[in-house]
mmCIF file of C-alpha atoms in Angstrom:
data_model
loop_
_atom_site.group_PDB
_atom_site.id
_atom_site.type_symbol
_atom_site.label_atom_id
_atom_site.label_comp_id
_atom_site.label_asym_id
_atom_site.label_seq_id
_atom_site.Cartn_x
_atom_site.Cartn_y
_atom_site.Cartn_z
ATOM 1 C CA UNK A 78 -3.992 -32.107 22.753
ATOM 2 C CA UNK A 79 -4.447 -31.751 26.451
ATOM 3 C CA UNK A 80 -4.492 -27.917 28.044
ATOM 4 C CA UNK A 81 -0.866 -28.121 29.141
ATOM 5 C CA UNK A 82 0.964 -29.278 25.739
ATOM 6 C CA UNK A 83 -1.192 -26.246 24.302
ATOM 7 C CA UNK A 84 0.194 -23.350 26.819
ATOM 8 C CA UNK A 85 3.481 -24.817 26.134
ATOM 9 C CA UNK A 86 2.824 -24.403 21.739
ATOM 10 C CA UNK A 87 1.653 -21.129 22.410
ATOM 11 C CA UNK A 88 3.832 -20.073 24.240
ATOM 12 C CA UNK A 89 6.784 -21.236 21.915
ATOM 13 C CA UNK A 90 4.341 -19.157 19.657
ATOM 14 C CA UNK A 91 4.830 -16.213 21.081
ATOM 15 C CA UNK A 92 8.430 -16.202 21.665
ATOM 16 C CA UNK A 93 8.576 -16.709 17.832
ATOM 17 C CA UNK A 94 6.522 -13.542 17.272
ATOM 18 C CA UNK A 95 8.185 -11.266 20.311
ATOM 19 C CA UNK A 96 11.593 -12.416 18.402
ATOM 20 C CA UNK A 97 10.357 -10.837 15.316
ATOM 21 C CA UNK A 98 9.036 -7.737 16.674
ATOM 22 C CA UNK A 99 13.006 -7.258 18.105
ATOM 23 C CA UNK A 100 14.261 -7.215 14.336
ATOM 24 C CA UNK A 101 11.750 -4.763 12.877
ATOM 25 C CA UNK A 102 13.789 -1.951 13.671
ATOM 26 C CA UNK A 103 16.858 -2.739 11.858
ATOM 27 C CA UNK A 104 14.263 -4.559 8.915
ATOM 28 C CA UNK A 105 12.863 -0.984 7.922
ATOM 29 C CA UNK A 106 16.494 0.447 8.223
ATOM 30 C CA UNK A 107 17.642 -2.005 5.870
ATOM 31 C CA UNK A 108 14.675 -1.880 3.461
ATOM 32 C CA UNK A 109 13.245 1.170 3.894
ATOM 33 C CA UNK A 110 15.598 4.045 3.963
ATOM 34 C CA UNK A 111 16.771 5.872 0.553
ATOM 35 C CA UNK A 112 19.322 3.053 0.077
ATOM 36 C CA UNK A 113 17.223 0.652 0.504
ATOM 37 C CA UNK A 114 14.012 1.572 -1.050
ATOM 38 C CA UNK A 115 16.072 2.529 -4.046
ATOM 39 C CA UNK A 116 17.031 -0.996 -4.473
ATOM 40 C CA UNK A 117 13.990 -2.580 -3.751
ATOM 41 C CA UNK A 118 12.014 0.005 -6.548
ATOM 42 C CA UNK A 119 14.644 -1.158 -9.432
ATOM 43 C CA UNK A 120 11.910 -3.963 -9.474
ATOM 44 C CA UNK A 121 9.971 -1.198 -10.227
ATOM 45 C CA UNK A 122 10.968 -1.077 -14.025
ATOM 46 C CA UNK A 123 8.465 -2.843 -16.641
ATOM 47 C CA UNK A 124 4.746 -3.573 -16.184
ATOM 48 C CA UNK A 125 4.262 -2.066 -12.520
ATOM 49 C CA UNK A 126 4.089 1.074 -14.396
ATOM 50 C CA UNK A 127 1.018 -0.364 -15.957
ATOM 51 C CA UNK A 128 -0.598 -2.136 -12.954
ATOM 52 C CA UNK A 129 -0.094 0.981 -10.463
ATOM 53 C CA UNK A 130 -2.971 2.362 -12.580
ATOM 54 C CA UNK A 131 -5.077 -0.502 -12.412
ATOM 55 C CA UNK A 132 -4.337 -1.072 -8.809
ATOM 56 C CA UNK A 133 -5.929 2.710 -8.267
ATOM 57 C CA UNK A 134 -9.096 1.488 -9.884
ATOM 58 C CA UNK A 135 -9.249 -1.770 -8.076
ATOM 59 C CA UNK A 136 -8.888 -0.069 -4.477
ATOM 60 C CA UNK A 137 -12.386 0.480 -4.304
ATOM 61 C CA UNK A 138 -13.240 -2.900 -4.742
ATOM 62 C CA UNK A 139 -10.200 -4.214 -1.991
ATOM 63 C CA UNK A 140 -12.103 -1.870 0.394
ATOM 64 C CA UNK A 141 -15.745 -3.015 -0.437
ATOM 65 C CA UNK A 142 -14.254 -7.191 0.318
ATOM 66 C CA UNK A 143 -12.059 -5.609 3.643
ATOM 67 C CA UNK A 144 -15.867 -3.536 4.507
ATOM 68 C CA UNK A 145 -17.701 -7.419 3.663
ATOM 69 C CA UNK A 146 -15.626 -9.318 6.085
ATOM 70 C CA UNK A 147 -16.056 -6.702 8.779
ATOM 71 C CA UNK A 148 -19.716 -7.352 7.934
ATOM 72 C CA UNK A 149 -19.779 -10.812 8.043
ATOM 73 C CA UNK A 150 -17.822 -10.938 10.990
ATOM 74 C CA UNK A 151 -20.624 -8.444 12.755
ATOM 75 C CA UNK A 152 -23.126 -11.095 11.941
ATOM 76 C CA UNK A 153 -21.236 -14.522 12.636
ATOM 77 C CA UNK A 154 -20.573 -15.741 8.995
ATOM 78 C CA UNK A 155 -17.269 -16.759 9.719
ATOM 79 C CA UNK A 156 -16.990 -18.515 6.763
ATOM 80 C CA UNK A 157 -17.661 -15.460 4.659
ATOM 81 C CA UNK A 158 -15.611 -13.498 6.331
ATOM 82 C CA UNK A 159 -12.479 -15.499 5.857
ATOM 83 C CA UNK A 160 -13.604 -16.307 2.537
ATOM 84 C CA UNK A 161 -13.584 -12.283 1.693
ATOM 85 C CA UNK A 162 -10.611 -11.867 3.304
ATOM 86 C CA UNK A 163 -8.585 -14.353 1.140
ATOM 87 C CA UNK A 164 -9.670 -12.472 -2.262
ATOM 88 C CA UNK A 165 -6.725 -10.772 -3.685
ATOM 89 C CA UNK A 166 -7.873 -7.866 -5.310
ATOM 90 C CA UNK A 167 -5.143 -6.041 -6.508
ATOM 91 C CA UNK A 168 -2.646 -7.004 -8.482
ATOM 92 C CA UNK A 169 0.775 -8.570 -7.056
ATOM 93 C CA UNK A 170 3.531 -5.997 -8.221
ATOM 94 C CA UNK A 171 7.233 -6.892 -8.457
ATOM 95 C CA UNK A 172 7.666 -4.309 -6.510
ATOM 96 C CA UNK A 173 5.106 -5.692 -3.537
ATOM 97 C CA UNK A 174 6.524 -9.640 -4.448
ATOM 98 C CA UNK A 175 9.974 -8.419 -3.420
ATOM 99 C CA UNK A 176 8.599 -6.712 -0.249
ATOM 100 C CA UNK A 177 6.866 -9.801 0.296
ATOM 101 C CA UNK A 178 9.994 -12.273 0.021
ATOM 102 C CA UNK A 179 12.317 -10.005 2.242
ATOM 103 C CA UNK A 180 9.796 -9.703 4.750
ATOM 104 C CA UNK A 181 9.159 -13.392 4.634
ATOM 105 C CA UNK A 182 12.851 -14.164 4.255
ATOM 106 C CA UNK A 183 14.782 -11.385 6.464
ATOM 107 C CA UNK A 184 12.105 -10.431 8.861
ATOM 108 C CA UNK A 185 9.852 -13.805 9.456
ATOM 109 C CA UNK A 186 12.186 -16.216 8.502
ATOM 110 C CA UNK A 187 9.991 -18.840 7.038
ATOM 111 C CA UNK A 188 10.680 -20.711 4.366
ATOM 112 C CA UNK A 189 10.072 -19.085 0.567
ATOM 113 C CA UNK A 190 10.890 -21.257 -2.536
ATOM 114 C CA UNK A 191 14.172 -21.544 -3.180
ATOM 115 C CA UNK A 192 15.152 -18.043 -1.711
ATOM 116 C CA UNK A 193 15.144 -19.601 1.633
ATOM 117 C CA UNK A 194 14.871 -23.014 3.971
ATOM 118 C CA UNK A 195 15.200 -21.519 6.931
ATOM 119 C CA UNK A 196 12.097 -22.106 9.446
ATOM 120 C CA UNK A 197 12.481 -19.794 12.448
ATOM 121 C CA UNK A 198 8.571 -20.476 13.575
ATOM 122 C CA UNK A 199 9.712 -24.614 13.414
ATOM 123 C CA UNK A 200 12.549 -23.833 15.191
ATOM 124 C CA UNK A 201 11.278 -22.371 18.044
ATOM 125 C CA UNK A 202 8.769 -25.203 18.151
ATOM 126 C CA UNK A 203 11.604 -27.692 18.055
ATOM 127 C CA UNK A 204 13.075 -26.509 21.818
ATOM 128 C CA UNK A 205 9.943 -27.046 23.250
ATOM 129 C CA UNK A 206 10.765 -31.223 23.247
ATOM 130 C CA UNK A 207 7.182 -31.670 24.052
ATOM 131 C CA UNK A 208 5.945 -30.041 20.914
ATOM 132 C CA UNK A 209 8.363 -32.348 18.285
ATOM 133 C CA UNK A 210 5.266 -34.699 17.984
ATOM 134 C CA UNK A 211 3.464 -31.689 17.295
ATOM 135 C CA UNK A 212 5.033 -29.213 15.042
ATOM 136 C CA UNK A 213 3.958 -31.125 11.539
ATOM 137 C CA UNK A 214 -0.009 -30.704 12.820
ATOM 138 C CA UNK A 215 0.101 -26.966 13.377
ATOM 139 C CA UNK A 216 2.357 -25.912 10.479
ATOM 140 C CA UNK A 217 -0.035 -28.272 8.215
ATOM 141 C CA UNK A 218 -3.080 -26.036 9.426
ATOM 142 C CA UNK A 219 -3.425 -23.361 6.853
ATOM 143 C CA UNK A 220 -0.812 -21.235 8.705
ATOM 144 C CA UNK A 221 1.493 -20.818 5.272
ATOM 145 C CA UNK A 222 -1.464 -19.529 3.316
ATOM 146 C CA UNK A 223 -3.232 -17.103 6.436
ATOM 147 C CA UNK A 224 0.489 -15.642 6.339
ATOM 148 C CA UNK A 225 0.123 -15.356 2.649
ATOM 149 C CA UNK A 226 -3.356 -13.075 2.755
ATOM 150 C CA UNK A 227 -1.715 -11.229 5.907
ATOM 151 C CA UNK A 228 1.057 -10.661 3.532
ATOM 152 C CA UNK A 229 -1.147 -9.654 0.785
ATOM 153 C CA UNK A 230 -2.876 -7.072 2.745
ATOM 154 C CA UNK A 231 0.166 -5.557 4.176
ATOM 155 C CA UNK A 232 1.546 -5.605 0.704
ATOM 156 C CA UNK A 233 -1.411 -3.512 -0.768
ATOM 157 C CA UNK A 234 -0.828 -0.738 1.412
ATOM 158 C CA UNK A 235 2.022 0.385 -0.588
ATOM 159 C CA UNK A 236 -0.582 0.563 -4.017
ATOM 160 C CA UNK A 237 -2.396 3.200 -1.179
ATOM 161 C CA UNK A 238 0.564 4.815 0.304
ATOM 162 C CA UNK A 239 2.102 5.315 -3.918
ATOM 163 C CA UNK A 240 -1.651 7.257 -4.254
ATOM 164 C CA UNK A 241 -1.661 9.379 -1.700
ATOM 165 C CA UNK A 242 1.865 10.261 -1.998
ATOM 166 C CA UNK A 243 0.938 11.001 -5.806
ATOM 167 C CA UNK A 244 -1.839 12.845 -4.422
ATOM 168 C CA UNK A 245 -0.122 15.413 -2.061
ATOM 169 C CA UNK A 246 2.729 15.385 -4.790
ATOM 170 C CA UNK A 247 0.346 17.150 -7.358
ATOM 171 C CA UNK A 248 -1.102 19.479 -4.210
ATOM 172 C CA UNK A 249 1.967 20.527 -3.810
ATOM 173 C CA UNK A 250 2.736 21.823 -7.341
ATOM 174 C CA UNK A 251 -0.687 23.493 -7.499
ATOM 175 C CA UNK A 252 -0.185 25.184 -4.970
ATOM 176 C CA UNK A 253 3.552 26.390 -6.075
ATOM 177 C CA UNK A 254 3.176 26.637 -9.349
ATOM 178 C CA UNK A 255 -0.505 27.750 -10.037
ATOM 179 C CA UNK A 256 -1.322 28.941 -6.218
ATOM 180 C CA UNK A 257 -4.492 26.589 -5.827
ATOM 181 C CA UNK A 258 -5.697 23.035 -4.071
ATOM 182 C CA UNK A 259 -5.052 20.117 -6.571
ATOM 183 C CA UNK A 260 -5.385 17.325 -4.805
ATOM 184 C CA UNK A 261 -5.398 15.597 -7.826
ATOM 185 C CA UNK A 262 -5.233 14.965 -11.899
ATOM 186 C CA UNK A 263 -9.087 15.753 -11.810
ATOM 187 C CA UNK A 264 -9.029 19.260 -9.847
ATOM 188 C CA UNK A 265 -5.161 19.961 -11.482
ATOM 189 C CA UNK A 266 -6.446 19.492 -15.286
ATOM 190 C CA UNK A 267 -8.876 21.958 -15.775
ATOM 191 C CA UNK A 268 -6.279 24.844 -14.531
ATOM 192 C CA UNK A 269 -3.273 23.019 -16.253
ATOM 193 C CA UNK A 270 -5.955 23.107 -19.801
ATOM 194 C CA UNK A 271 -6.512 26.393 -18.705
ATOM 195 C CA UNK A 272 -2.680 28.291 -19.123
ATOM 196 C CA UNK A 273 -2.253 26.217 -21.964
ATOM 197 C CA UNK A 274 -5.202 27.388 -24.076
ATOM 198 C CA UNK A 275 -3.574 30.824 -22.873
ATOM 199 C CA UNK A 276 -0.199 30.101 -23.739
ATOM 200 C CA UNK A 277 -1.544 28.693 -27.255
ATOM 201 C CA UNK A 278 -3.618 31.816 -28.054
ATOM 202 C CA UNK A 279 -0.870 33.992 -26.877
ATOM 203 C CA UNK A 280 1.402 32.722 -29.584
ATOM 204 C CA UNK A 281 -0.964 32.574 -32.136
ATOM 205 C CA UNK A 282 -2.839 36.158 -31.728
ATOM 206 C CA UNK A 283 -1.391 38.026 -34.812
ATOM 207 C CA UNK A 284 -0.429 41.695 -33.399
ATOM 208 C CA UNK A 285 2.298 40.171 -30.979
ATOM 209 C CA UNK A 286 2.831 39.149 -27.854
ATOM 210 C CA UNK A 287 2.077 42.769 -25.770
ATOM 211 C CA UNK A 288 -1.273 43.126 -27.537
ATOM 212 C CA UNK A 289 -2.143 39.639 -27.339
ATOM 213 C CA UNK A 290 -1.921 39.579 -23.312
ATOM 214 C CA UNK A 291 -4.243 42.825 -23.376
ATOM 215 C CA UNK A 292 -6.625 40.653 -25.803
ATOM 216 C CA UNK A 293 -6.632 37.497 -23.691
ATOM 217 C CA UNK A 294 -6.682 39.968 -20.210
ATOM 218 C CA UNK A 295 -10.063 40.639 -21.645
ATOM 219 C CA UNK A 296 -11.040 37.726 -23.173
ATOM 220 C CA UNK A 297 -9.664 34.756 -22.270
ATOM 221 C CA UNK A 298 -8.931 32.005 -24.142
ATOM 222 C CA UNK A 299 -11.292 29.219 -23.282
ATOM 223 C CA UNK A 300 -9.864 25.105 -23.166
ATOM 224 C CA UNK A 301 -11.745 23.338 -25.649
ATOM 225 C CA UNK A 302 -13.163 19.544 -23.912
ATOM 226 C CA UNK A 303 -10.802 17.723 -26.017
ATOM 227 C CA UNK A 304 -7.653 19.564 -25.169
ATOM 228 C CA UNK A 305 -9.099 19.449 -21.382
ATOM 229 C CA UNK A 306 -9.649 15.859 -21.771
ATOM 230 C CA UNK A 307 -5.873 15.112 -23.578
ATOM 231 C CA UNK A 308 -4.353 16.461 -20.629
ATOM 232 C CA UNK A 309 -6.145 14.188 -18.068
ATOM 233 C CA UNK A 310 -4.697 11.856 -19.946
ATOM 234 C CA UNK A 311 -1.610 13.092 -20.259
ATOM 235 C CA UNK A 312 -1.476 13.345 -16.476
ATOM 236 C CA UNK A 313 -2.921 10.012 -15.470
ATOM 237 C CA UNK A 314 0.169 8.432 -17.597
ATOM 238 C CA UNK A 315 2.456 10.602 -15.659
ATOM 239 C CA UNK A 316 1.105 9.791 -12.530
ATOM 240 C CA UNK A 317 0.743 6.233 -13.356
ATOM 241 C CA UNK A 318 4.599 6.592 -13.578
ATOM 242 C CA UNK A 319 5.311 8.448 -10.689
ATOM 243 C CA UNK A 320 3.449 6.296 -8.575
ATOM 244 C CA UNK A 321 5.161 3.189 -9.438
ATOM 245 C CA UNK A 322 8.434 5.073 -8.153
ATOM 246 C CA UNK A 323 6.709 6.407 -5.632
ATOM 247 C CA UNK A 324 7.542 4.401 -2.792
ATOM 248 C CA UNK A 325 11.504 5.971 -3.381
ATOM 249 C CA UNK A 326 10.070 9.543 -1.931
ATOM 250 C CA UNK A 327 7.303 7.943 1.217
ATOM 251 C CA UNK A 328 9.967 5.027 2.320
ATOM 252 C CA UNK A 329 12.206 6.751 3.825
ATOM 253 C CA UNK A 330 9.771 9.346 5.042
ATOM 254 C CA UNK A 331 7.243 6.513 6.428
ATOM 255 C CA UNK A 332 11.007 5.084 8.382
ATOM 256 C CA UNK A 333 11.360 8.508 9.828
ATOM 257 C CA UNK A 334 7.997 8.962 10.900
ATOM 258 C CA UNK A 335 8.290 5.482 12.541
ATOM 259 C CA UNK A 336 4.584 4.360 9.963
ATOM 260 C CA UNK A 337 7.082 1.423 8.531
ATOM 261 C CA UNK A 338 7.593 -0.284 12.408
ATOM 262 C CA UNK A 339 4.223 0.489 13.521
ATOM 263 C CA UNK A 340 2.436 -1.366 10.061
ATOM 264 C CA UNK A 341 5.070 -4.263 10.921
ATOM 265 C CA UNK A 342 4.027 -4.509 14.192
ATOM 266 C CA UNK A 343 0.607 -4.918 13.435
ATOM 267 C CA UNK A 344 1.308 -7.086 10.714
ATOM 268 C CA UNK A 345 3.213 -9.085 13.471
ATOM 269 C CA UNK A 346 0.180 -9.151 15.709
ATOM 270 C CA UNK A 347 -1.902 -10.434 13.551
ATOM 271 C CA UNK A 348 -0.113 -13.338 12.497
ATOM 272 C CA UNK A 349 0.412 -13.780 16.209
ATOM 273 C CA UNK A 350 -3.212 -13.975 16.775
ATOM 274 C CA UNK A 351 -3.581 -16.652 14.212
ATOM 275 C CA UNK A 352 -1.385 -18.947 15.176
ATOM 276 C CA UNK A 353 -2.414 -18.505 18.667
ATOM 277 C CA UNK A 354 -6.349 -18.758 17.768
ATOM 278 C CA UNK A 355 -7.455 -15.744 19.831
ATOM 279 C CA UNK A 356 -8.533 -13.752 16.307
ATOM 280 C CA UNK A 357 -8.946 -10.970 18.353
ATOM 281 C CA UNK A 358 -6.402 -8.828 16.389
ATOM 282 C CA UNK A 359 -6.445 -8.424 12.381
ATOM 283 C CA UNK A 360 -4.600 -6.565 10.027
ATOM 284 C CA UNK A 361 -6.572 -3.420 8.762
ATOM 285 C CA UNK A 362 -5.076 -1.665 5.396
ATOM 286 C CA UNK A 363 -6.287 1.933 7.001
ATOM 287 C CA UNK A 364 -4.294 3.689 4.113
ATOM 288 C CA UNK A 365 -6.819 2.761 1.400
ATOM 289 C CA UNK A 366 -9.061 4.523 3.134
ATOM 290 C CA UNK A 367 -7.197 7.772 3.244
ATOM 291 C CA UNK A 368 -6.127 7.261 -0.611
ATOM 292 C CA UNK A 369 -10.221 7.376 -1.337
ATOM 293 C CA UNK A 370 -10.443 10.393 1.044
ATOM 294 C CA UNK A 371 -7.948 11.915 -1.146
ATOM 295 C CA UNK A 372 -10.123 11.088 -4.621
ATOM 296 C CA UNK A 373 -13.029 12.787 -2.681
ATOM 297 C CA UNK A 374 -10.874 15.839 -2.432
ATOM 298 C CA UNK A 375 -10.142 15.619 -6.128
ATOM 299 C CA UNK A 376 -13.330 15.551 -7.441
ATOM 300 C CA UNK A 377 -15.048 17.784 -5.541
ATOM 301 C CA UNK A 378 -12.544 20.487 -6.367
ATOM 302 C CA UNK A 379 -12.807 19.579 -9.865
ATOM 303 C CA UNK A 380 -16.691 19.553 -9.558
ATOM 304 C CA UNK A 381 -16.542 23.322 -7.883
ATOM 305 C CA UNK A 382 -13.989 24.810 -10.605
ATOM 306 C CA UNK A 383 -16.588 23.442 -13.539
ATOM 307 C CA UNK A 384 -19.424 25.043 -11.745
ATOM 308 C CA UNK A 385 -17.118 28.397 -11.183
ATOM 309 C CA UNK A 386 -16.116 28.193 -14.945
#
């Protein structure tokens, strides 16, 4: 391909991608907002509630393949970069498939199954007349399945953003309800195991409920490991719950806060920068990295009320 047919495919490129960026705006309103997010977490219903648990235990491992690539990148392995990059760690949701069709379908407008035919990046090709000959070459050259790991990553921010919205959700009722930092089921169990050892004793101490709190004033009632240990539990399943649903609560705050156009941008730019070759630009899932900042938090609150105890 001489230098002048390959300004003209990149450049066709481009206008593709600069087209896109014009419809994220009205893409988050659509998607994003309460009405929107509230239909696009009905997909929400069945075994998310079960993988947003597992995805939580898997982030670790998503950031230790992201921190590899950066690595290998550092050091020239190209090849094991891209080959860490393509690992899919977490596990695809309904809820993060659906995202993934509408932003392929509505925002991209490639083609998807049989939810869509319609092949915006061909298209654009196509009214460059010296590019026909071309179009079948480039699409052919791994572009559908670099969108697909783009999409992957982009996708697994919402696992992150469900975490830490989970996480400041419980900080907030410590803090009402018990007047303490919980930034999580760790640091929130203990005090939790706590007023219900109280509230058990209370009702059991024989010489009524006036003498008992005088009793328990003086000697408090203590939360046995198991009882401490049944409400972690007890909590992780509610949280597991929440935080499948808990895209219906950040969504529309994420639109508001303008997170939702900026992650699509970047999203945008990196796909740019593939199809263009440069590779100077790659999609970085920076919210799994403030979800593990947030477990820090947990534990070492939990880790200083056990020592306190």
């Amino acid at each position: 391909m001489d230098a002048e047919t390959e300004a003209a495919l990149i450049g066709a490129g481009r206008s593709y991608f600069r087209r896109r960026r014009d419809k994220v705006p009205g893409f988050v309103r659509r998607n994003f907002g309460l009405v929107g997010t509230l239909g696009l977490h009905r997909h929400a219903l069945g075994w998310d509630i079960l993988k947003a648990p597992l995805n939580v235990a898997l982030s670790p491992l998503f950031i230790a393949t992201r921190l590899g690539a950066l690595a290998a990148d550092a050091v020239r392995a190209r090849g094991v970069a891209r080959w860490l990059r393509a690992r899919r760690i977490l596990l695809p949701t309904a809820v993060a498939r659906e995202t993934e069709r509408r932003i392929v379908v509505d925002l991209l407008e490639l083609p998807c199954g049989r939810a869509s035919s319609r092949d915006a990046l061909a298209e654009a090709l196509l009214a460059e007349p010296a590019l026909r000959p071309l179009i079948r070459q480039r699409l052919e050259a791994g572009v559908e399945t670099r969108v697909a790991a783009r999409l992957g990553d982009y996708t697994g921010t919402r696992s992150a953003v469900a975490e830490v919205t989970t996480a400041v959700s419980t900080l907030g009722a410590g803090a009402l309800a018990f007047k303490t930092l919980t930034p999580g089921v760790l640091s929130l169990a203990p005090t939790l195991s706590a007023i219900l050892a109280h509230q058990a004793a209370l009702a059991a101490f024989p010489l009524g409920g006036m003498l008992g709190s005088v009793w328990l004033g003086l000697f408090p009632a203590v939360a046995s490991p198991l009882q401490t240990v049944a409400v972690v539990v007890a909590l992780m399943l509610a949280g597991s719950v929440f935080a499948a649903f808990a895209g219906v609560l950040a969504d529309p705050v994420q639109s508001w806060l303008g997170i939702h156009q900026r992650r699509l941008n970047r999203l945008i730019d990196a796909l740019e920068d593939e199809f263009t070759g440069s590779g100077r630009r790659g999609f970085v899932a920076r919210e799994h990295y403030l979800a593990r900042v947030m477990d820090l938090a947990d534990a070492g609150m939990a880790t200083l009320r056990i020592f306190r105890g």
